[in-house]
mmCIF file of C-alpha atoms in Angstrom:
data_model
loop_
_atom_site.group_PDB
_atom_site.id
_atom_site.type_symbol
_atom_site.label_atom_id
_atom_site.label_comp_id
_atom_site.label_asym_id
_atom_site.label_seq_id
_atom_site.Cartn_x
_atom_site.Cartn_y
_atom_site.Cartn_z
ATOM 1 C CA UNK U 1 52.564 125.968 -205.141
ATOM 2 C CA UNK U 2 56.076 126.631 -206.313
ATOM 3 C CA UNK U 3 58.731 128.532 -204.448
ATOM 4 C CA UNK U 4 57.593 131.464 -202.311
ATOM 5 C CA UNK U 5 61.174 132.554 -201.649
ATOM 6 C CA UNK U 6 63.053 135.335 -203.303
ATOM 7 C CA UNK U 7 65.905 132.968 -204.125
ATOM 8 C CA UNK U 8 65.744 129.897 -206.336
ATOM 9 C CA UNK U 9 67.753 127.426 -204.345
ATOM 10 C CA UNK U 10 66.184 124.271 -205.688
ATOM 11 C CA UNK U 11 67.788 121.854 -208.083
ATOM 12 C CA UNK U 12 64.816 120.281 -209.814
ATOM 13 C CA UNK U 13 61.621 121.841 -211.127
ATOM 14 C CA UNK U 14 58.588 119.603 -211.642
ATOM 15 C CA UNK U 15 55.651 120.903 -213.679
ATOM 16 C CA UNK U 16 52.294 119.124 -213.548
ATOM 17 C CA UNK U 17 50.134 119.887 -216.589
ATOM 18 C CA UNK U 18 46.623 120.447 -215.276
ATOM 19 C CA UNK U 19 43.649 122.375 -216.675
ATOM 20 C CA UNK U 20 44.096 126.113 -217.327
ATOM 21 C CA UNK U 21 44.946 129.190 -215.310
ATOM 22 C CA UNK U 22 41.408 130.592 -215.474
ATOM 23 C CA UNK U 23 40.089 127.799 -213.232
ATOM 24 C CA UNK U 24 43.022 127.397 -210.840
ATOM 25 C CA UNK U 25 42.066 128.260 -207.239
ATOM 26 C CA UNK U 26 44.454 130.456 -205.197
ATOM 27 C CA UNK U 27 45.980 127.407 -203.469
ATOM 28 C CA UNK U 28 45.648 124.710 -206.071
ATOM 29 C CA UNK U 29 47.859 122.340 -204.073
ATOM 30 C CA UNK U 30 45.234 122.364 -201.306
ATOM 31 C CA UNK U 31 42.068 122.520 -203.404
ATOM 32 C CA UNK U 32 39.501 119.946 -202.386
ATOM 33 C CA UNK U 33 38.244 119.252 -205.907
ATOM 34 C CA UNK U 34 41.648 119.268 -207.637
ATOM 35 C CA UNK U 35 42.777 115.892 -206.409
ATOM 36 C CA UNK U 36 45.798 115.279 -208.656
ATOM 37 C CA UNK U 37 47.821 118.421 -207.771
ATOM 38 C CA UNK U 38 46.808 118.117 -204.122
ATOM 39 C CA UNK U 39 47.986 114.505 -203.879
ATOM 40 C CA UNK U 40 51.226 115.142 -205.785
ATOM 41 C CA UNK U 41 52.052 118.110 -203.543
ATOM 42 C CA UNK U 42 51.307 116.065 -200.426
ATOM 43 C CA UNK U 43 53.388 113.094 -201.628
ATOM 44 C CA UNK U 44 56.414 115.286 -202.391
ATOM 45 C CA UNK U 45 56.168 116.939 -198.977
ATOM 46 C CA UNK U 46 55.805 113.579 -197.238
ATOM 47 C CA UNK U 47 58.929 112.185 -198.911
ATOM 48 C CA UNK U 48 60.907 115.429 -198.769
ATOM 49 C CA UNK U 49 63.498 114.150 -196.226
ATOM 50 C CA UNK U 50 64.312 111.309 -198.625
ATOM 51 C CA UNK U 51 64.424 113.355 -201.842
ATOM 52 C CA UNK U 52 68.094 114.129 -202.509
ATOM 53 C CA UNK U 53 67.482 117.062 -204.852
ATOM 54 C CA UNK U 54 65.605 120.100 -203.618
ATOM 55 C CA UNK U 55 62.433 119.931 -205.711
ATOM 56 C CA UNK U 56 59.941 122.636 -206.624
ATOM 57 C CA UNK U 57 56.440 121.758 -207.876
ATOM 58 C CA UNK U 58 54.503 124.109 -210.151
ATOM 59 C CA UNK U 59 51.329 123.719 -212.205
ATOM 60 C CA UNK U 60 51.253 124.523 -215.913
ATOM 61 C CA UNK U 61 48.362 124.425 -218.336
ATOM 62 C CA UNK U 62 47.220 121.052 -219.616
ATOM 63 C CA UNK U 63 45.144 120.488 -222.744
ATOM 64 C CA UNK U 64 44.301 116.953 -223.815
ATOM 65 C CA UNK U 65 45.721 115.912 -227.167
ATOM 66 C CA UNK U 66 48.566 118.449 -227.098
ATOM 67 C CA UNK U 67 52.238 118.512 -226.094
ATOM 68 C CA UNK U 68 51.093 119.183 -222.536
ATOM 69 C CA UNK U 69 48.056 117.014 -221.888
ATOM 70 C CA UNK U 70 46.337 116.854 -218.512
ATOM 71 C CA UNK U 71 48.383 114.686 -216.149
ATOM 72 C CA UNK U 72 51.681 115.059 -218.035
ATOM 73 C CA UNK U 73 54.691 115.746 -215.797
ATOM 74 C CA UNK U 74 57.663 117.775 -217.070
ATOM 75 C CA UNK U 75 60.933 117.596 -215.143
ATOM 76 C CA UNK U 76 63.704 120.177 -215.514
ATOM 77 C CA UNK U 77 66.662 120.434 -215.978
ATOM 78 C CA UNK U 78 66.508 116.692 -216.725
ATOM 79 C CA UNK U 79 64.335 117.615 -219.737
ATOM 80 C CA UNK U 80 62.063 114.592 -219.291
ATOM 81 C CA UNK U 81 58.306 114.134 -219.664
ATOM 82 C CA UNK U 82 56.069 111.419 -218.223
ATOM 83 C CA UNK U 83 52.625 111.043 -219.771
ATOM 84 C CA UNK U 84 49.240 110.870 -218.079
ATOM 85 C CA UNK U 85 49.914 110.666 -214.361
ATOM 86 C CA UNK U 86 46.735 109.882 -212.397
ATOM 87 C CA UNK U 87 45.939 110.203 -208.718
ATOM 88 C CA UNK U 88 46.331 106.409 -208.398
ATOM 89 C CA UNK U 89 49.976 106.652 -209.543
ATOM 90 C CA UNK U 90 51.177 109.603 -207.468
ATOM 91 C CA UNK U 91 52.930 107.810 -204.608
ATOM 92 C CA UNK U 92 54.645 105.307 -206.901
ATOM 93 C CA UNK U 93 55.752 108.099 -209.235
ATOM 94 C CA UNK U 94 57.243 110.172 -206.420
ATOM 95 C CA UNK U 95 59.025 107.150 -204.957
ATOM 96 C CA UNK U 96 60.493 105.839 -208.209
ATOM 97 C CA UNK U 97 61.351 109.111 -209.971
ATOM 98 C CA UNK U 98 61.970 111.737 -207.298
ATOM 99 C CA UNK U 99 63.232 109.631 -204.392
ATOM 100 C CA UNK U 100 65.064 106.772 -206.148
ATOM 101 C CA UNK U 101 65.782 108.901 -209.250
ATOM 102 C CA UNK U 102 64.909 106.003 -211.511
ATOM 103 C CA UNK U 103 62.153 105.572 -214.056
ATOM 104 C CA UNK U 104 58.438 105.288 -213.432
ATOM 105 C CA UNK U 105 56.912 102.170 -214.901
ATOM 106 C CA UNK U 106 54.406 101.875 -216.608
ATOM 107 C CA UNK U 107 55.278 105.405 -217.779
ATOM 108 C CA UNK U 108 58.108 105.745 -220.277
ATOM 109 C CA UNK U 109 60.179 108.941 -219.977
ATOM 110 C CA UNK U 110 60.297 111.058 -223.128
ATOM 111 C CA UNK U 111 63.178 113.432 -223.805
ATOM 112 C CA UNK U 112 62.240 117.101 -224.178
ATOM 113 C CA UNK U 113 64.024 118.724 -227.099
ATOM 114 C CA UNK U 114 62.293 122.110 -227.206
ATOM 115 C CA UNK U 115 62.852 125.242 -225.149
ATOM 116 C CA UNK U 116 60.087 125.760 -222.609
ATOM 117 C CA UNK U 117 58.826 129.167 -221.508
ATOM 118 C CA UNK U 118 56.542 129.441 -218.483
ATOM 119 C CA UNK U 119 54.734 132.662 -217.567
ATOM 120 C CA UNK U 120 53.066 133.112 -214.196
ATOM 121 C CA UNK U 121 49.377 133.696 -214.963
ATOM 122 C CA UNK U 122 47.929 132.671 -211.606
ATOM 123 C CA UNK U 123 45.338 135.434 -211.392
ATOM 124 C CA UNK U 124 43.412 133.972 -208.452
ATOM 125 C CA UNK U 125 46.667 134.079 -206.462
ATOM 126 C CA UNK U 126 47.782 137.538 -207.583
ATOM 127 C CA UNK U 127 45.741 139.747 -209.901
ATOM 128 C CA UNK U 128 48.825 141.308 -211.446
ATOM 129 C CA UNK U 129 49.852 137.895 -212.746
ATOM 130 C CA UNK U 130 46.325 137.391 -214.033
ATOM 131 C CA UNK U 131 46.661 140.589 -216.070
ATOM 132 C CA UNK U 132 50.261 140.282 -217.253
ATOM 133 C CA UNK U 133 50.413 136.537 -217.812
ATOM 134 C CA UNK U 134 47.965 136.025 -220.709
ATOM 135 C CA UNK U 135 49.287 139.104 -222.536
ATOM 136 C CA UNK U 136 52.895 137.925 -222.272
ATOM 137 C CA UNK U 137 51.922 134.411 -223.370
ATOM 138 C CA UNK U 138 50.338 135.862 -226.509
ATOM 139 C CA UNK U 139 53.420 137.994 -227.216
ATOM 140 C CA UNK U 140 55.674 134.935 -226.926
ATOM 141 C CA UNK U 141 53.366 133.034 -229.303
ATOM 142 C CA UNK U 142 53.711 135.879 -231.800
ATOM 143 C CA UNK U 143 57.508 135.689 -231.574
ATOM 144 C CA UNK U 144 57.468 131.910 -231.993
ATOM 145 C CA UNK U 145 55.393 132.278 -235.144
ATOM 146 C CA UNK U 146 57.459 135.215 -236.420
ATOM 147 C CA UNK U 147 60.681 133.202 -236.176
ATOM 148 C CA UNK U 148 59.126 129.958 -237.433
ATOM 149 C CA UNK U 149 59.950 128.070 -234.232
ATOM 150 C CA UNK U 150 56.669 126.214 -233.760
ATOM 151 C CA UNK U 151 57.427 122.947 -231.976
ATOM 152 C CA UNK U 152 60.915 124.130 -231.051
ATOM 153 C CA UNK U 153 59.773 126.649 -228.442
ATOM 154 C CA UNK U 154 56.738 125.943 -226.268
ATOM 155 C CA UNK U 155 54.972 128.550 -224.141
ATOM 156 C CA UNK U 156 52.611 127.883 -221.235
ATOM 157 C CA UNK U 157 50.931 129.708 -218.387
ATOM 158 C CA UNK U 158 51.936 128.443 -214.969
ATOM 159 C CA UNK U 159 51.015 128.861 -211.332
ATOM 160 C CA UNK U 160 52.916 131.051 -208.877
ATOM 161 C CA UNK U 161 56.707 130.756 -209.279
ATOM 162 C CA UNK U 162 57.801 133.221 -206.592
ATOM 163 C CA UNK U 163 58.842 136.849 -206.721
ATOM 164 C CA UNK U 164 55.430 138.320 -206.142
ATOM 165 C CA UNK U 165 56.515 141.913 -206.700
ATOM 166 C CA UNK U 166 58.321 141.244 -209.982
ATOM 167 C CA UNK U 167 55.284 140.553 -212.213
ATOM 168 C CA UNK U 168 55.420 139.676 -215.044
ATOM 169 C CA UNK U 169 57.487 136.663 -214.105
ATOM 170 C CA UNK U 170 58.940 134.333 -216.730
ATOM 171 C CA UNK U 171 61.063 131.195 -216.433
ATOM 172 C CA UNK U 172 62.841 129.709 -219.457
ATOM 173 C CA UNK U 173 64.254 126.183 -219.683
ATOM 174 C CA UNK U 174 66.490 125.168 -222.550
ATOM 175 C CA UNK U 175 70.078 124.685 -223.646
ATOM 176 C CA UNK U 176 72.352 127.702 -223.364
ATOM 177 C CA UNK U 177 75.050 128.547 -225.876
ATOM 178 C CA UNK U 178 77.431 126.138 -224.089
ATOM 179 C CA UNK U 179 74.866 123.320 -224.040
ATOM 180 C CA UNK U 180 74.046 123.568 -220.334
ATOM 181 C CA UNK U 181 70.370 123.188 -219.396
ATOM 182 C CA UNK U 182 68.994 125.252 -216.547
ATOM 183 C CA UNK U 183 66.053 127.450 -215.696
ATOM 184 C CA UNK U 184 66.518 131.209 -215.888
ATOM 185 C CA UNK U 185 64.049 133.540 -214.249
ATOM 186 C CA UNK U 186 63.143 137.012 -215.481
ATOM 187 C CA UNK U 187 61.094 139.672 -213.733
ATOM 188 C CA UNK U 188 59.309 142.910 -214.636
ATOM 189 C CA UNK U 189 58.809 141.504 -218.137
ATOM 190 C CA UNK U 190 56.446 143.627 -220.239
ATOM 191 C CA UNK U 191 54.999 142.997 -223.724
ATOM 192 C CA UNK U 192 57.573 145.366 -225.236
ATOM 193 C CA UNK U 193 60.398 143.352 -223.625
ATOM 194 C CA UNK U 194 59.389 140.028 -225.164
ATOM 195 C CA UNK U 195 61.003 140.431 -228.641
ATOM 196 C CA UNK U 196 64.417 141.377 -227.188
ATOM 197 C CA UNK U 197 64.219 138.717 -224.483
ATOM 198 C CA UNK U 198 63.217 136.122 -227.071
ATOM 199 C CA UNK U 199 66.062 136.944 -229.432
ATOM 200 C CA UNK U 200 68.679 137.273 -226.714
ATOM 201 C CA UNK U 201 67.878 134.226 -224.601
ATOM 202 C CA UNK U 202 66.099 131.741 -226.858
ATOM 203 C CA UNK U 203 67.693 132.418 -230.237
ATOM 204 C CA UNK U 204 71.188 133.481 -229.132
ATOM 205 C CA UNK U 205 71.261 131.403 -225.927
ATOM 206 C CA UNK U 206 72.497 134.363 -223.874
ATOM 207 C CA UNK U 207 71.146 135.899 -220.668
ATOM 208 C CA UNK U 208 69.181 139.121 -221.056
ATOM 209 C CA UNK U 209 70.721 141.019 -218.153
ATOM 210 C CA UNK U 210 68.313 143.948 -217.609
ATOM 211 C CA UNK U 211 65.447 141.641 -216.559
ATOM 212 C CA UNK U 212 67.400 138.647 -215.249
ATOM 213 C CA UNK U 213 66.576 137.482 -211.710
ATOM 214 C CA UNK U 214 68.832 134.435 -211.524
ATOM 215 C CA UNK U 215 68.582 130.720 -212.225
ATOM 216 C CA UNK U 216 67.636 127.676 -210.223
ATOM 217 C CA UNK U 217 70.296 126.335 -207.915
ATOM 218 C CA UNK U 218 71.451 129.769 -206.770
ATOM 219 C CA UNK U 219 71.067 130.957 -203.201
ATOM 220 C CA UNK U 220 69.996 134.551 -202.701
ATOM 221 C CA UNK U 221 73.577 135.669 -201.984
ATOM 222 C CA UNK U 222 74.925 133.792 -205.009
ATOM 223 C CA UNK U 223 72.236 135.317 -207.158
ATOM 224 C CA UNK U 224 73.146 138.858 -206.071
ATOM 225 C CA UNK U 225 76.865 138.274 -206.590
ATOM 226 C CA UNK U 226 76.317 136.812 -210.035
ATOM 227 C CA UNK U 227 74.049 139.711 -210.979
ATOM 228 C CA UNK U 228 76.733 142.189 -209.877
ATOM 229 C CA UNK U 229 79.410 140.361 -211.861
ATOM 230 C CA UNK U 230 77.233 140.206 -214.953
ATOM 231 C CA UNK U 231 76.332 143.893 -214.738
ATOM 232 C CA UNK U 232 79.995 144.838 -214.382
ATOM 233 C CA UNK U 233 80.989 142.609 -217.279
ATOM 234 C CA UNK U 234 78.071 143.811 -219.341
ATOM 235 C CA UNK U 235 79.022 147.423 -218.638
ATOM 236 C CA UNK U 236 82.525 146.806 -219.969
ATOM 237 C CA UNK U 237 81.144 145.144 -223.073
ATOM 238 C CA UNK U 238 78.844 148.061 -223.721
ATOM 239 C CA UNK U 239 81.818 150.401 -224.033
ATOM 240 C CA UNK U 240 83.180 148.197 -226.799
ATOM 241 C CA UNK U 241 79.800 147.413 -228.388
ATOM 242 C CA UNK U 242 77.854 149.200 -231.068
ATOM 243 C CA UNK U 243 75.851 152.342 -230.364
ATOM 244 C CA UNK U 244 72.644 150.518 -231.171
ATOM 245 C CA UNK U 245 73.302 147.787 -228.611
ATOM 246 C CA UNK U 246 74.225 150.361 -226.005
ATOM 247 C CA UNK U 247 71.015 152.266 -226.563
ATOM 248 C CA UNK U 248 68.909 149.100 -226.383
ATOM 249 C CA UNK U 249 70.416 147.988 -223.101
ATOM 250 C CA UNK U 250 70.311 151.476 -221.643
ATOM 251 C CA UNK U 251 66.647 151.871 -222.524
ATOM 252 C CA UNK U 252 65.797 148.568 -220.882
ATOM 253 C CA UNK U 253 67.844 149.330 -217.780
ATOM 254 C CA UNK U 254 66.096 152.693 -217.474
ATOM 255 C CA UNK U 255 62.644 151.218 -217.950
ATOM 256 C CA UNK U 256 63.409 148.447 -215.458
ATOM 257 C CA UNK U 257 64.580 150.910 -212.795
ATOM 258 C CA UNK U 258 61.562 153.100 -213.444
ATOM 259 C CA UNK U 259 59.259 150.092 -213.264
ATOM 260 C CA UNK U 260 60.749 149.028 -209.944
ATOM 261 C CA UNK U 261 60.204 152.516 -208.544
ATOM 262 C CA UNK U 262 56.441 152.308 -209.100
ATOM 263 C CA UNK U 263 55.687 150.995 -205.615
ATOM 264 C CA UNK U 264 51.977 151.489 -206.129
ATOM 265 C CA UNK U 265 52.165 149.084 -209.025
ATOM 266 C CA UNK U 266 55.007 146.578 -208.966
ATOM 267 C CA UNK U 267 55.439 146.436 -205.202
ATOM 268 C CA UNK U 268 51.729 146.738 -204.383
ATOM 269 C CA UNK U 269 51.218 146.964 -200.613
ATOM 270 C CA UNK U 270 54.036 145.289 -198.732
ATOM 271 C CA UNK U 271 54.422 144.368 -195.093
ATOM 272 C CA UNK U 272 57.793 143.180 -193.822
ATOM 273 C CA UNK U 273 58.889 142.491 -197.364
ATOM 274 C CA UNK U 274 55.786 140.448 -198.156
ATOM 275 C CA UNK U 275 53.104 141.512 -200.579
ATOM 276 C CA UNK U 276 49.569 141.182 -199.290
ATOM 277 C CA UNK U 277 48.486 140.436 -202.850
ATOM 278 C CA UNK U 278 50.346 137.185 -202.564
ATOM 279 C CA UNK U 279 49.593 136.231 -199.009
ATOM 280 C CA UNK U 280 45.924 137.184 -198.860
ATOM 281 C CA UNK U 281 43.936 135.109 -201.275
ATOM 282 C CA UNK U 282 41.286 137.757 -201.901
ATOM 283 C CA UNK U 283 43.934 140.439 -202.574
ATOM 284 C CA UNK U 284 41.433 143.047 -201.364
ATOM 285 C CA UNK U 285 43.994 145.247 -199.613
ATOM 286 C CA UNK U 286 45.751 145.891 -202.904
ATOM 287 C CA UNK U 287 42.824 147.367 -204.760
ATOM 288 C CA UNK U 288 43.445 150.941 -203.658
ATOM 289 C CA UNK U 289 47.156 150.765 -204.456
ATOM 290 C CA UNK U 290 47.148 149.486 -208.017
ATOM 291 C CA UNK U 291 46.068 151.079 -211.289
ATOM 292 C CA UNK U 292 42.514 150.763 -212.548
ATOM 293 C CA UNK U 293 43.577 148.000 -214.942
ATOM 294 C CA UNK U 294 44.286 145.805 -211.923
ATOM 295 C CA UNK U 295 41.231 146.750 -209.878
ATOM 296 C CA UNK U 296 38.927 146.090 -212.813
ATOM 297 C CA UNK U 297 40.105 142.501 -212.870
ATOM 298 C CA UNK U 298 38.055 141.835 -209.726
ATOM 299 C CA UNK U 299 35.036 141.844 -212.062
ATOM 300 C CA UNK U 300 35.329 138.777 -214.293
ATOM 301 C CA UNK U 301 33.233 140.472 -216.969
ATOM 302 C CA UNK U 302 35.901 143.135 -217.383
ATOM 303 C CA UNK U 303 38.888 140.787 -217.845
ATOM 304 C CA UNK U 304 38.765 140.882 -221.631
ATOM 305 C CA UNK U 305 38.535 144.672 -221.630
ATOM 306 C CA UNK U 306 41.507 144.971 -219.270
ATOM 307 C CA UNK U 307 43.694 142.714 -221.419
ATOM 308 C CA UNK U 308 42.579 144.549 -224.551
ATOM 309 C CA UNK U 309 43.604 147.864 -222.993
ATOM 310 C CA UNK U 310 47.008 146.454 -222.012
ATOM 311 C CA UNK U 311 47.602 145.247 -225.560
ATOM 312 C CA UNK U 312 46.763 148.670 -226.945
ATOM 313 C CA UNK U 313 49.054 150.387 -224.467
ATOM 314 C CA UNK U 314 51.951 148.006 -225.096
ATOM 315 C CA UNK U 315 54.277 147.863 -222.115
ATOM 316 C CA UNK U 316 52.762 147.640 -218.684
ATOM 317 C CA UNK U 317 55.009 150.362 -217.290
ATOM 318 C CA UNK U 318 53.165 152.784 -219.555
ATOM 319 C CA UNK U 319 50.114 152.546 -217.327
ATOM 320 C CA UNK U 320 49.052 155.916 -215.953
ATOM 321 C CA UNK U 321 49.663 156.017 -212.222
ATOM 322 C CA UNK U 322 47.216 158.939 -211.967
ATOM 323 C CA UNK U 323 44.014 157.750 -213.686
ATOM 324 C CA UNK U 324 41.617 160.290 -215.120
ATOM 325 C CA UNK U 325 38.277 160.917 -213.451
ATOM 326 C CA UNK U 326 36.615 158.744 -216.078
ATOM 327 C CA UNK U 327 38.988 155.826 -215.414
ATOM 328 C CA UNK U 328 38.376 156.228 -211.683
ATOM 329 C CA UNK U 329 34.590 156.097 -212.033
ATOM 330 C CA UNK U 330 33.436 153.154 -209.922
ATOM 331 C CA UNK U 331 30.229 151.130 -210.193
ATOM 332 C CA UNK U 332 29.089 152.543 -206.869
ATOM 333 C CA UNK U 333 29.466 156.063 -208.289
ATOM 334 C CA UNK U 334 27.178 155.113 -211.160
ATOM 335 C CA UNK U 335 24.520 153.840 -208.771
ATOM 336 C CA UNK U 336 24.794 156.984 -206.678
ATOM 337 C CA UNK U 337 24.435 159.218 -209.733
ATOM 338 C CA UNK U 338 21.388 157.270 -210.916
ATOM 339 C CA UNK U 339 19.836 157.560 -207.469
ATOM 340 C CA UNK U 340 20.290 161.344 -207.506
ATOM 341 C CA UNK U 341 18.788 161.615 -210.997
ATOM 342 C CA UNK U 342 15.809 159.465 -209.999
ATOM 343 C CA UNK U 343 15.278 161.546 -206.885
ATOM 344 C CA UNK U 344 15.279 164.767 -208.913
ATOM 345 C CA UNK U 345 12.838 163.318 -211.456
ATOM 346 C CA UNK U 346 10.564 162.135 -208.639
ATOM 347 C CA UNK U 347 10.526 165.597 -207.104
ATOM 348 C CA UNK U 348 9.707 167.209 -210.461
ATOM 349 C CA UNK U 349 6.856 164.762 -211.101
ATOM 350 C CA UNK U 350 5.485 165.190 -207.588
ATOM 351 C CA UNK U 351 5.604 168.977 -207.924
ATOM 352 C CA UNK U 352 3.801 168.819 -211.304
ATOM 353 C CA UNK U 353 1.064 166.638 -209.822
ATOM 354 C CA UNK U 354 0.728 169.002 -206.859
ATOM 355 C CA UNK U 355 0.262 171.990 -209.178
ATOM 356 C CA UNK U 356 -2.392 170.144 -211.206
ATOM 357 C CA UNK U 357 -4.348 169.226 -208.079
ATOM 358 C CA UNK U 358 -4.408 172.888 -207.010
#
């Protein structure tokens, strides 16, 4: 689901609001029991030659009775919402809205006025996203409340949006300072980055360069060129800017470079540029190459503890790449230790009984 490419060369992003990230299977677009996303994905693929705008489909959380109820469809950058799509309506919806670019009747399109923030939290697809996503969502909620922007900025978990090695991945839709609406993608976002990213992009309407990955509609080459231009321009501005601004940007550039260098963490295990965490649904080959916080996520009972530990540590790039012996203690080690203790006790008891019999 979503774009698996490292570039974002699509012109329209469709989000289907459906359940929550904790129950999404690894390939929700092909899940037998999740009929609505499966049928919508199939209908878009079937009509792809006739859809003029390159369209990307992603799942976001849906909660009945809220701004994003189950079955709601959000379309960006058109900033339009259709309410309560059902599996009976899928083909008509795709034909009328995505192919003919008209309106779907009986649904009435609603204009979206808020800024929308989506955070990849698709843990069954990639465990890193399952760890980072919920923590980042909570940090964004804190910023929304801090700035009194409830209803003006909406945050949601979403399924895989591409860039498997850049977790945490965030995409923000909303009007920029010049009024243009587009989707900007950010990578390597950590909890400590959220306040600066929020103020820079959402409040000021400006791109936060240190974590920026590009925006939809850019090819990979265009993305790289624009990043180079922005970095050069940003470097010139820094020389004229305040010392405080310079230090902030420098700190984030340093942390981003350092974060990218942690191949055992951000890159996981890669083959020909692909991460096996993303391609293999069970993600088993990554378990020896990621920190304990990630490996513990394989046990659902530990998820809350993992997230709690991330919150206490703050930024994800503060994880220890060399865990202590206590952090490295596996369940199998516990069983082995218990077996040894039991064996020793058994020998002692047997020897005591032998002495009594003599």
